[in-house]
C-alpha cells in the first residue's frame, strides 16, 4: 500500500496513554530521535495499574525531554471528556496523534464494563471528532492518526498465523469488542472526512516498567512474595510475545507513513485507512516462557538460585475471555514499513528482570 511520508521533525505529536507502558516508551523514543519536536502526553492516570509506576514512567519521559532539549507537555485529563480532548487539539494542533489510552485487559472487563465503554468507545469517538474538526477552516490538521487495536480481535480464530485479512467478527471479550469497534469507527471517519488512520494490533507486549496485570509481571510479584502463580489452560497456551522496543520501533515507523489520500471513481475519498499486526510471529509455549522468566529472575538476583518454583505453580483451567493461541502474521508490516519484531524472550525477559531488581531492590 502506498504511503504518504510524514515528517516528524519540527512537529507536535499527541500521545494519549502517555503514562502507560507503551505510551511512555514511545514518548521517550520520539523525544530522542527527532529535532524540535513537541510531545503532548495525555493521560488521566487510572489506578488500574499502580499510580506510582505511572508517575515513575512520567519522570523518565521528563528527564528525556530535559536531556534532548525537546518539548514535553503533560495533560492530566480523561479521554471521555470531549471538552478536554477538543481543548488539547485547539491549543496544540497536533500533526500526528497516537491514541494509546484505553482500558486494557481482558479479564477486568468482566467486572468493570463501564470503564471500557467510556475510555475505549466514547474516548476514541472524541479523538475521531477532534481529528475531523482539525481540518476546519482549511487548516492542515492531523496528518496521521495511529491507534492501538489488539490481537484480541482475533478471538478464538483457529487459522494461524493471524492475518489482517482474516474475518474478526467474533470477539470473546468486551475489551476485544471495543478494539474491533475502534477499527470500524476509524474506517468510517477515514472515508467520510479523509482522515489518514492506521490501527495497530499489538500482540502481548512485555518489558521493563510494563503492566503489572500482565502474566510475567504479576507472576514475578507473586513468586517474590512466596505466593503461587496460576498457569491458565493448564499451561496449554501459546503467545506471540512482543518486546516493548520492537513495538515502539514499529509504531514509530508507522507514524511516518500514512495511508495515501486518493479519490475513487465516484470522486469521493478512498478511505486512507490501514490496519497492521505488530507481533514477533514466533509464538512461545507459555511453559517455556515461564522457564525463561524463572532463569532470568535468578540471574538478575530477583529470586534466589534455590527457589522452589515447582511448589509455587498451580495449573488451572482457561478463564473466560482468554484465547489459547495468538500468532501474528507480520508480513504486511514488513512489506510496507521494512520491519518485523525480532527481539527474543531471553533478551526481553532478561531486561525486565534487571529493571525489576533495580526498581524494587
Ligand atoms: N500491552 C499489551 O500487551 C497490549 C496488547 C494489545 C493492545 N494494547 C493496547 O495498547 C494501548 C497501550 O497499552 P499499554 O499496555 O501501554 O496499557 P497501559 O494501561 O499501561 O496504558 C494505558 C494508559 O491509558 C490511560 N487511560 C486509560 N483510560 C483513559 C482515559 N479514559 N483517558 C485518559 N487516559 C486513559 C491509563 O491511565 C494508562 O496510563 C492500549 O490501547 C491497549 O489496549 C496493549
GROMACS .gro file of C-alpha atoms and ligand atoms in nm:
model
  405
    1UNK     CA    1   0.000   0.000   0.000
    2UNK     CA    2   0.137   0.343  -0.096
    3UNK     CA    3   0.220   0.570   0.196
    4UNK     CA    4   0.247   0.945   0.234
    5UNK     CA    5   0.569   1.028   0.415
    6UNK     CA    6   0.511   1.218   0.738
    7UNK     CA    7   0.797   1.434   0.864
    8UNK     CA    8   0.816   1.431   1.245
    9UNK     CA    9   1.099   1.684   1.292
   10UNK     CA   10   0.957   2.019   1.398
   11UNK     CA   11   0.610   1.875   1.461
   12UNK     CA   12   0.372   1.842   1.754
   13UNK     CA   13   0.277   1.486   1.838
   14UNK     CA   14  -0.007   1.395   2.071
   15UNK     CA   15   0.031   1.065   2.256
   16UNK     CA   16  -0.265   0.956   2.467
   17UNK     CA   17  -0.199   0.699   2.736
   18UNK     CA   18   0.143   0.862   2.781
   19UNK     CA   19   0.178   0.749   3.142
   20UNK     CA   20   0.115   0.392   3.030
   21UNK     CA   21   0.364   0.125   2.938
   22UNK     CA   22   0.371   0.171   2.561
   23UNK     CA   23   0.290   0.544   2.561
   24UNK     CA   24   0.576   0.642   2.792
   25UNK     CA   25   0.828   0.439   2.592
   26UNK     CA   26   0.704   0.587   2.266
   27UNK     CA   27   0.721   0.941   2.406
   28UNK     CA   28   1.086   0.888   2.509
   29UNK     CA   29   1.179   0.750   2.170
   30UNK     CA   30   1.018   1.040   1.982
   31UNK     CA   31   1.194   1.291   2.208
   32UNK     CA   32   1.529   1.117   2.148
   33UNK     CA   33   1.504   1.059   1.774
   34UNK     CA   34   1.368   1.387   1.638
   35UNK     CA   35   1.460   1.754   1.645
   36UNK     CA   36   1.244   2.042   1.751
   37UNK     CA   37   0.950   1.817   1.837
   38UNK     CA   38   0.680   1.887   2.092
   39UNK     CA   39   0.532   1.578   2.251
   40UNK     CA   40   0.199   1.633   2.423
   41UNK     CA   41   0.117   1.349   2.661
   42UNK     CA   42  -0.246   1.296   2.764
   43UNK     CA   43  -0.347   1.054   3.039
   44UNK     CA   44  -0.593   1.053   3.329
   45UNK     CA   45  -0.369   0.813   3.528
   46UNK     CA   46  -0.622   0.544   3.612
   47UNK     CA   47  -0.550   0.321   3.911
   48UNK     CA   48  -0.586   0.003   3.705
   49UNK     CA   49  -0.207  -0.032   3.745
   50UNK     CA   50  -0.010   0.131   4.030
   51UNK     CA   51  -0.017   0.510   4.007
   52UNK     CA   52   0.344   0.524   4.143
   53UNK     CA   53   0.464   0.326   3.842
   54UNK     CA   54   0.288   0.568   3.606
   55UNK     CA   55   0.445   0.862   3.787
   56UNK     CA   56   0.785   0.695   3.765
   57UNK     CA   57   0.739   0.649   3.389
   58UNK     CA   58   0.641   1.015   3.350
   59UNK     CA   59   0.958   1.118   3.534
   60UNK     CA   60   1.165   0.918   3.283
   61UNK     CA   61   0.991   1.099   2.999
   62UNK     CA   62   1.052   1.438   3.165
   63UNK     CA   63   1.421   1.353   3.208
   64UNK     CA   64   1.446   1.253   2.843
   65UNK     CA   65   1.291   1.584   2.738
   66UNK     CA   66   1.544   1.774   2.952
   67UNK     CA   67   1.835   1.577   2.804
   68UNK     CA   68   1.724   1.624   2.445
   69UNK     CA   69   1.603   1.983   2.464
   70UNK     CA   70   1.274   1.882   2.303
   71UNK     CA   71   0.944   1.996   2.448
   72UNK     CA   72   0.725   1.774   2.665
   73UNK     CA   73   0.382   1.881   2.785
   74UNK     CA   74   0.168   1.661   3.004
   75UNK     CA   75  -0.209   1.698   3.031
   76UNK     CA   76  -0.388   1.503   3.303
   77UNK     CA   77  -0.737   1.454   3.163
   78UNK     CA   78  -0.988   1.190   3.065
   79UNK     CA   79  -1.042   1.093   2.702
   80UNK     CA   80  -1.415   1.058   2.764
   81UNK     CA   81  -1.429   1.431   2.847
   82UNK     CA   82  -1.487   1.577   2.499
   83UNK     CA   83  -1.407   1.933   2.607
   84UNK     CA   84  -1.069   1.827   2.745
   85UNK     CA   85  -0.986   1.650   2.417
   86UNK     CA   86  -1.102   1.942   2.199
   87UNK     CA   87  -0.910   2.191   2.413
   88UNK     CA   88  -0.587   1.998   2.361
   89UNK     CA   89  -0.637   1.988   1.985
   90UNK     CA   90  -0.725   2.360   1.977
   91UNK     CA   91  -0.424   2.462   2.182
   92UNK     CA   92  -0.150   2.237   2.043
   93UNK     CA   93  -0.274   2.149   1.691
   94UNK     CA   94  -0.103   1.809   1.674
   95UNK     CA   95   0.015   1.686   1.333
   96UNK     CA   96   0.029   1.322   1.440
   97UNK     CA   97  -0.197   1.164   1.701
   98UNK     CA   98  -0.115   0.828   1.860
   99UNK     CA   99  -0.409   0.704   2.062
  100UNK     CA  100  -0.286   0.450   2.317
  101UNK     CA  101  -0.510   0.547   2.611
  102UNK     CA  102  -0.758   0.272   2.680
  103UNK     CA  103  -0.884   0.047   2.948
  104UNK     CA  104  -0.671  -0.257   2.875
  105UNK     CA  105  -0.705  -0.615   2.994
  106UNK     CA  106  -0.941  -0.895   2.906
  107UNK     CA  107  -1.039  -1.029   3.248
  108UNK     CA  108  -1.107  -0.690   3.410
  109UNK     CA  109  -1.381  -0.620   3.153
  110UNK     CA  110  -1.599  -0.887   3.308
  111UNK     CA  111  -1.644  -0.689   3.633
  112UNK     CA  112  -1.583  -0.334   3.504
  113UNK     CA  113  -1.760  -0.299   3.169
  114UNK     CA  114  -1.838   0.076   3.210
  115UNK     CA  115  -1.476   0.182   3.202
  116UNK     CA  116  -1.426   0.006   2.865
  117UNK     CA  117  -1.723   0.185   2.714
  118UNK     CA  118  -1.611   0.526   2.848
  119UNK     CA  119  -1.241   0.506   2.764
  120UNK     CA  120  -1.234   0.282   2.459
  121UNK     CA  121  -1.553   0.382   2.279
  122UNK     CA  122  -1.654   0.733   2.390
  123UNK     CA  123  -1.287   0.829   2.433
  124UNK     CA  124  -1.197   0.705   2.085
  125UNK     CA  125  -1.501   0.878   1.935
  126UNK     CA  126  -1.381   1.205   2.091
  127UNK     CA  127  -1.041   1.159   1.929
  128UNK     CA  128  -1.203   1.096   1.590
  129UNK     CA  129  -1.424   1.404   1.622
  130UNK     CA  130  -1.126   1.618   1.723
  131UNK     CA  131  -0.930   1.487   1.421
  132UNK     CA  132  -1.226   1.559   1.194
  133UNK     CA  133  -1.252   1.920   1.312
  134UNK     CA  134  -0.875   1.971   1.295
  135UNK     CA  135  -0.923   2.042   0.920
  136UNK     CA  136  -1.186   2.313   0.978
  137UNK     CA  137  -1.118   2.642   0.802
  138UNK     CA  138  -0.870   2.475   0.565
  139UNK     CA  139  -0.611   2.402   0.835
  140UNK     CA  140  -0.354   2.129   0.766
  141UNK     CA  141  -0.485   1.941   1.071
  142UNK     CA  142  -0.398   1.586   1.168
  143UNK     CA  143  -0.174   1.424   0.909
  144UNK     CA  144  -0.192   1.076   1.061
  145UNK     CA  145  -0.398   0.913   1.335
  146UNK     CA  146  -0.234   0.596   1.469
  147UNK     CA  147  -0.425   0.399   1.731
  148UNK     CA  148  -0.388   0.082   1.935
  149UNK     CA  149  -0.602  -0.212   1.846
  150UNK     CA  150  -0.522  -0.557   1.979
  151UNK     CA  151  -0.452  -0.918   1.886
  152UNK     CA  152  -0.758  -0.999   2.096
  153UNK     CA  153  -0.978  -0.903   1.797
  154UNK     CA  154  -0.888  -1.245   1.650
  155UNK     CA  155  -1.087  -1.408   1.933
  156UNK     CA  156  -1.089  -1.784   1.904
  157UNK     CA  157  -0.985  -1.789   1.535
  158UNK     CA  158  -0.831  -2.125   1.451
  159UNK     CA  159  -0.637  -2.029   1.139
  160UNK     CA  160  -0.281  -1.925   1.222
  161UNK     CA  161  -0.088  -1.708   1.180
  162UNK     CA  162  -0.350  -1.437   1.231
  163UNK     CA  163  -0.368  -1.213   0.928
  164UNK     CA  164  -0.533  -0.872   0.897
  165UNK     CA  165  -0.722  -1.028   0.600
  166UNK     CA  166  -0.893  -1.276   0.836
  167UNK     CA  167  -1.252  -1.227   0.947
  168UNK     CA  168  -1.262  -1.090   1.303
  169UNK     CA  169  -1.630  -1.068   1.381
  170UNK     CA  170  -1.635  -1.298   1.682
  171UNK     CA  171  -1.482  -1.119   1.983
  172UNK     CA  172  -1.476  -1.325   2.302
  173UNK     CA  173  -1.439  -1.030   2.545
  174UNK     CA  174  -1.583  -0.681   2.578
  175UNK     CA  175  -1.226  -0.548   2.553
  176UNK     CA  176  -1.184  -0.717   2.213
  177UNK     CA  177  -1.525  -0.586   2.101
  178UNK     CA  178  -1.421  -0.227   2.183
  179UNK     CA  179  -1.094  -0.266   1.991
  180UNK     CA  180  -1.269  -0.405   1.684
  181UNK     CA  181  -1.521  -0.119   1.713
  182UNK     CA  182  -1.231   0.129   1.708
  183UNK     CA  183  -1.123  -0.013   1.372
  184UNK     CA  184  -1.477   0.018   1.233
  185UNK     CA  185  -1.521   0.375   1.359
  186UNK     CA  186  -1.181   0.473   1.220
  187UNK     CA  187  -1.277   0.331   0.881
  188UNK     CA  188  -1.597   0.535   0.869
  189UNK     CA  189  -1.416   0.856   0.971
  190UNK     CA  190  -1.135   0.793   0.721
  191UNK     CA  191  -1.393   0.752   0.446
  192UNK     CA  192  -1.615   1.045   0.546
  193UNK     CA  193  -1.350   1.302   0.642
  194UNK     CA  194  -1.038   1.175   0.466
  195UNK     CA  195  -0.850   1.123   0.796
  196UNK     CA  196  -0.541   0.907   0.732
  197UNK     CA  197  -0.562   0.641   1.003
  198UNK     CA  198  -0.369   0.327   1.091
  199UNK     CA  199  -0.477   0.075   1.354
  200UNK     CA  200  -0.213  -0.146   1.513
  201UNK     CA  201  -0.298  -0.485   1.655
  202UNK     CA  202  -0.037  -0.535   1.926
  203UNK     CA  203   0.050  -0.886   2.040
  204UNK     CA  204   0.122  -0.933   2.416
  205UNK     CA  205   0.372  -0.656   2.483
  206UNK     CA  206   0.619  -0.702   2.769
  207UNK     CA  207   0.933  -0.543   2.911
  208UNK     CA  208   1.077  -0.318   3.184
  209UNK     CA  209   0.824  -0.099   3.369
  210UNK     CA  210   0.547  -0.290   3.196
  211UNK     CA  211   0.193  -0.356   3.307
  212UNK     CA  212   0.159  -0.517   3.648
  213UNK     CA  213  -0.159  -0.701   3.546
  214UNK     CA  214   0.022  -0.899   3.279
  215UNK     CA  215   0.138  -1.251   3.348
  216UNK     CA  216   0.519  -1.206   3.358
  217UNK     CA  217   0.488  -0.910   3.597
  218UNK     CA  218   0.220  -1.043   3.832
  219UNK     CA  219   0.392  -1.384   3.837
  220UNK     CA  220   0.718  -1.216   3.939
  221UNK     CA  221   0.541  -1.022   4.217
  222UNK     CA  222   0.373  -1.340   4.342
  223UNK     CA  223   0.685  -1.556   4.331
  224UNK     CA  224   0.878  -1.290   4.518
  225UNK     CA  225   0.605  -1.276   4.783
  226UNK     CA  226   0.618  -1.657   4.814
  227UNK     CA  227   0.268  -1.691   4.663
  228UNK     CA  228   0.155  -1.935   4.396
  229UNK     CA  229   0.124  -1.843   4.030
  230UNK     CA  230  -0.175  -1.959   3.828
  231UNK     CA  231  -0.098  -2.106   3.488
  232UNK     CA  232  -0.413  -2.091   3.280
  233UNK     CA  233  -0.543  -2.359   3.045
  234UNK     CA  234  -0.304  -2.594   3.229
  235UNK     CA  235  -0.015  -2.421   3.051
  236UNK     CA  236  -0.151  -2.520   2.714
  237UNK     CA  237  -0.129  -2.168   2.567
  238UNK     CA  238   0.087  -2.012   2.300
  239UNK     CA  239   0.152  -1.641   2.287
  240UNK     CA  240   0.325  -1.419   2.040
  241UNK     CA  241   0.517  -1.213   2.297
  242UNK     CA  242   0.648  -0.881   2.167
  243UNK     CA  243   0.922  -0.687   2.342
  244UNK     CA  244   0.849  -0.319   2.405
  245UNK     CA  245   1.139  -0.186   2.193
  246UNK     CA  246   1.004  -0.377   1.892
  247UNK     CA  247   0.658  -0.228   1.946
  248UNK     CA  248   0.797   0.124   1.974
  249UNK     CA  249   1.007   0.077   1.660
  250UNK     CA  250   0.700  -0.048   1.473
  251UNK     CA  251   0.478   0.239   1.592
  252UNK     CA  252   0.743   0.496   1.506
  253UNK     CA  253   0.782   0.364   1.152
  254UNK     CA  254   0.407   0.356   1.104
  255UNK     CA  255   0.368   0.714   1.232
  256UNK     CA  256   0.597   0.829   0.949
  257UNK     CA  257   0.400   0.663   0.669
  258UNK     CA  258   0.029   0.740   0.644
  259UNK     CA  259  -0.212   0.563   0.407
  260UNK     CA  260  -0.219   0.767   0.087
  261UNK     CA  261  -0.510   1.001   0.022
  262UNK     CA  262  -0.677   0.932  -0.312
  263UNK     CA  263  -1.010   0.983  -0.484
  264UNK     CA  264  -1.218   0.694  -0.616
  265UNK     CA  265  -1.407   0.677  -0.947
  266UNK     CA  266  -1.707   0.835  -0.772
  267UNK     CA  267  -1.498   1.142  -0.688
  268UNK     CA  268  -1.514   1.064  -0.315
  269UNK     CA  269  -1.216   0.972  -0.096
  270UNK     CA  270  -1.094   0.615  -0.097
  271UNK     CA  271  -1.055   0.580   0.280
  272UNK     CA  272  -0.689   0.638   0.372
  273UNK     CA  273  -0.716   0.353   0.619
  274UNK     CA  274  -0.498   0.060   0.720
  275UNK     CA  275  -0.462  -0.198   0.996
  276UNK     CA  276  -0.144  -0.394   1.078
  277UNK     CA  277  -0.036  -0.663   1.318
  278UNK     CA  278   0.273  -0.594   1.528
  279UNK     CA  279   0.389  -0.922   1.677
  280UNK     CA  280   0.700  -1.135   1.669
  281UNK     CA  281   0.549  -1.408   1.452
  282UNK     CA  282   0.714  -1.673   1.669
  283UNK     CA  283   0.465  -1.783   1.935
  284UNK     CA  284   0.614  -1.928   2.252
  285UNK     CA  285   0.469  -2.200   2.463
  286UNK     CA  286   0.361  -2.045   2.793
  287UNK     CA  287   0.554  -2.307   2.994
  288UNK     CA  288   0.876  -2.229   2.804
  289UNK     CA  289   0.820  -1.858   2.863
  290UNK     CA  290   0.784  -1.927   3.236
  291UNK     CA  291   1.104  -2.132   3.239
  292UNK     CA  292   1.298  -1.846   3.079
  293UNK     CA  293   1.137  -1.598   3.321
  294UNK     CA  294   1.246  -1.813   3.619
  295UNK     CA  295   1.602  -1.838   3.489
  296UNK     CA  296   1.626  -1.465   3.425
  297UNK     CA  297   1.480  -1.377   3.767
  298UNK     CA  298   1.752  -1.588   3.929
  299UNK     CA  299   2.025  -1.443   3.706
  300UNK     CA  300   1.920  -1.086   3.793
  301UNK     CA  301   1.909  -1.167   4.163
  302UNK     CA  302   1.532  -1.112   4.200
  303UNK     CA  303   1.492  -1.468   4.332
  304UNK     CA  304   1.747  -1.696   4.498
  305UNK     CA  305   1.912  -1.972   4.292
  306UNK     CA  306   1.745  -2.244   4.503
  307UNK     CA  307   1.390  -2.103   4.468
  308UNK     CA  308   1.138  -2.388   4.464
  309UNK     CA  309   0.936  -2.291   4.156
  310UNK     CA  310   0.752  -2.622   4.124
  311UNK     CA  311   0.576  -2.584   4.458
  312UNK     CA  312   0.453  -2.236   4.358
  313UNK     CA  313   0.285  -2.333   4.032
  314UNK     CA  314  -0.085  -2.408   4.001
  315UNK     CA  315  -0.220  -2.539   3.672
  316UNK     CA  316  -0.577  -2.409   3.632
  317UNK     CA  317  -0.845  -2.414   3.356
  318UNK     CA  318  -0.890  -2.145   3.092
  319UNK     CA  319  -1.051  -1.815   3.200
  320UNK     CA  320  -1.349  -1.656   3.024
  321UNK     CA  321  -1.228  -1.412   2.757
  322UNK     CA  322  -0.890  -1.584   2.716
  323UNK     CA  323  -0.775  -1.740   2.392
  324UNK     CA  324  -0.545  -2.044   2.362
  325UNK     CA  325  -0.314  -1.906   2.094
  326UNK     CA  326  -0.202  -1.574   1.943
  327UNK     CA  327   0.025  -1.573   1.642
  328UNK     CA  328   0.090  -1.265   1.428
  329UNK     CA  329   0.137  -1.259   1.055
  330UNK     CA  330   0.363  -0.953   1.031
  331UNK     CA  331   0.426  -0.978   0.657
  332UNK     CA  332   0.226  -0.667   0.569
  333UNK     CA  333   0.420  -0.460   0.824
  334UNK     CA  334   0.747  -0.583   0.679
  335UNK     CA  335   0.632  -0.519   0.321
  336UNK     CA  336   0.509  -0.164   0.388
  337UNK     CA  337   0.748  -0.049   0.661
  338UNK     CA  338   1.050  -0.280   0.626
  339UNK     CA  339   1.027  -0.403   0.983
  340UNK     CA  340   0.922  -0.703   1.187
  341UNK     CA  341   0.976  -0.759   1.560
  342UNK     CA  342   1.280  -0.972   1.631
  343UNK     CA  343   1.378  -0.947   2.000
  344UNK     CA  344   1.352  -1.289   2.165
  345UNK     CA  345   1.214  -1.372   2.511
  346UNK     CA  346   1.557  -1.448   2.662
  347UNK     CA  347   1.679  -1.096   2.592
  348UNK     CA  348   1.343  -0.933   2.668
  349UNK     CA  349   1.272  -1.113   2.996
  350UNK     CA  350   1.636  -1.062   3.095
  351UNK     CA  351   1.592  -0.685   3.061
  352UNK     CA  352   1.264  -0.698   3.253
  353UNK     CA  353   1.429  -0.894   3.538
  354UNK     CA  354   1.720  -0.646   3.558
  355UNK     CA  355   1.481  -0.349   3.567
  356UNK     CA  356   1.267  -0.522   3.832
  357UNK     CA  357   1.571  -0.578   4.055
  358UNK     CA  358   1.672  -0.215   4.027
  359UNK     CA  359   1.321  -0.074   4.075
  360UNK     CA  360   1.211  -0.290   4.369
  361UNK     CA  361   1.556  -0.357   4.513
  362LIG     N1  362   0.041  -0.415   2.642
  362LIG     C1  363  -0.015  -0.503   2.559
  362LIG     O1  364   0.019  -0.622   2.559
  362LIG     C2  365  -0.121  -0.459   2.461
  362LIG     C3  366  -0.167  -0.554   2.367
  362LIG     C4  367  -0.264  -0.515   2.277
  362LIG     C5  368  -0.312  -0.386   2.277
  362LIG     N2  369  -0.268  -0.297   2.369
  362LIG     C6  370  -0.324  -0.161   2.365
  362LIG     O2  371  -0.218  -0.068   2.360
  362LIG     C7  372  -0.252   0.051   2.431
  362LIG     C8  373  -0.146   0.082   2.535
  362LIG     O3  374  -0.137  -0.030   2.622
  362LIG     P1  375  -0.045  -0.033   2.749
  362LIG     O4  376  -0.001  -0.174   2.768
  362LIG     O5  377   0.056   0.075   2.742
  362LIG     O6  378  -0.153  -0.002   2.863
  362LIG     P2  379  -0.142   0.089   2.994
  362LIG     O7  380  -0.259   0.055   3.078
  362LIG     O8  381  -0.007   0.080   3.053
  362LIG     O9  382  -0.159   0.235   2.934
  362LIG     C9  383  -0.283   0.294   2.904
  362LIG    C10  384  -0.286   0.432   2.967
  362LIG    O10  385  -0.410   0.494   2.931
  362LIG    C11  386  -0.457   0.566   3.041
  362LIG     N3  387  -0.603   0.578   3.029
  362LIG    C12  388  -0.694   0.479   3.039
  362LIG     N4  389  -0.817   0.529   3.020
  362LIG    C13  390  -0.801   0.662   2.995
  362LIG    C14  391  -0.892   0.767   2.969
  362LIG     N5  392  -1.023   0.747   2.965
  362LIG     N6  393  -0.842   0.892   2.949
  362LIG    C15  394  -0.707   0.915   2.955
  362LIG     N7  395  -0.618   0.817   2.981
  362LIG    C16  396  -0.665   0.694   3.000
  362LIG    C17  397  -0.416   0.488   3.165
  362LIG    O11  398  -0.405   0.571   3.280
  362LIG    C18  399  -0.282   0.429   3.120
  362LIG    O12  400  -0.174   0.507   3.168
  362LIG    C19  401  -0.391   0.027   2.488
  362LIG    O13  402  -0.486   0.082   2.399
  362LIG    C20  403  -0.402  -0.124   2.490
  362LIG    O14  404  -0.537  -0.164   2.483
  362LIG    C21  405  -0.172  -0.329   2.460
   0.00000   0.00000   0.00000
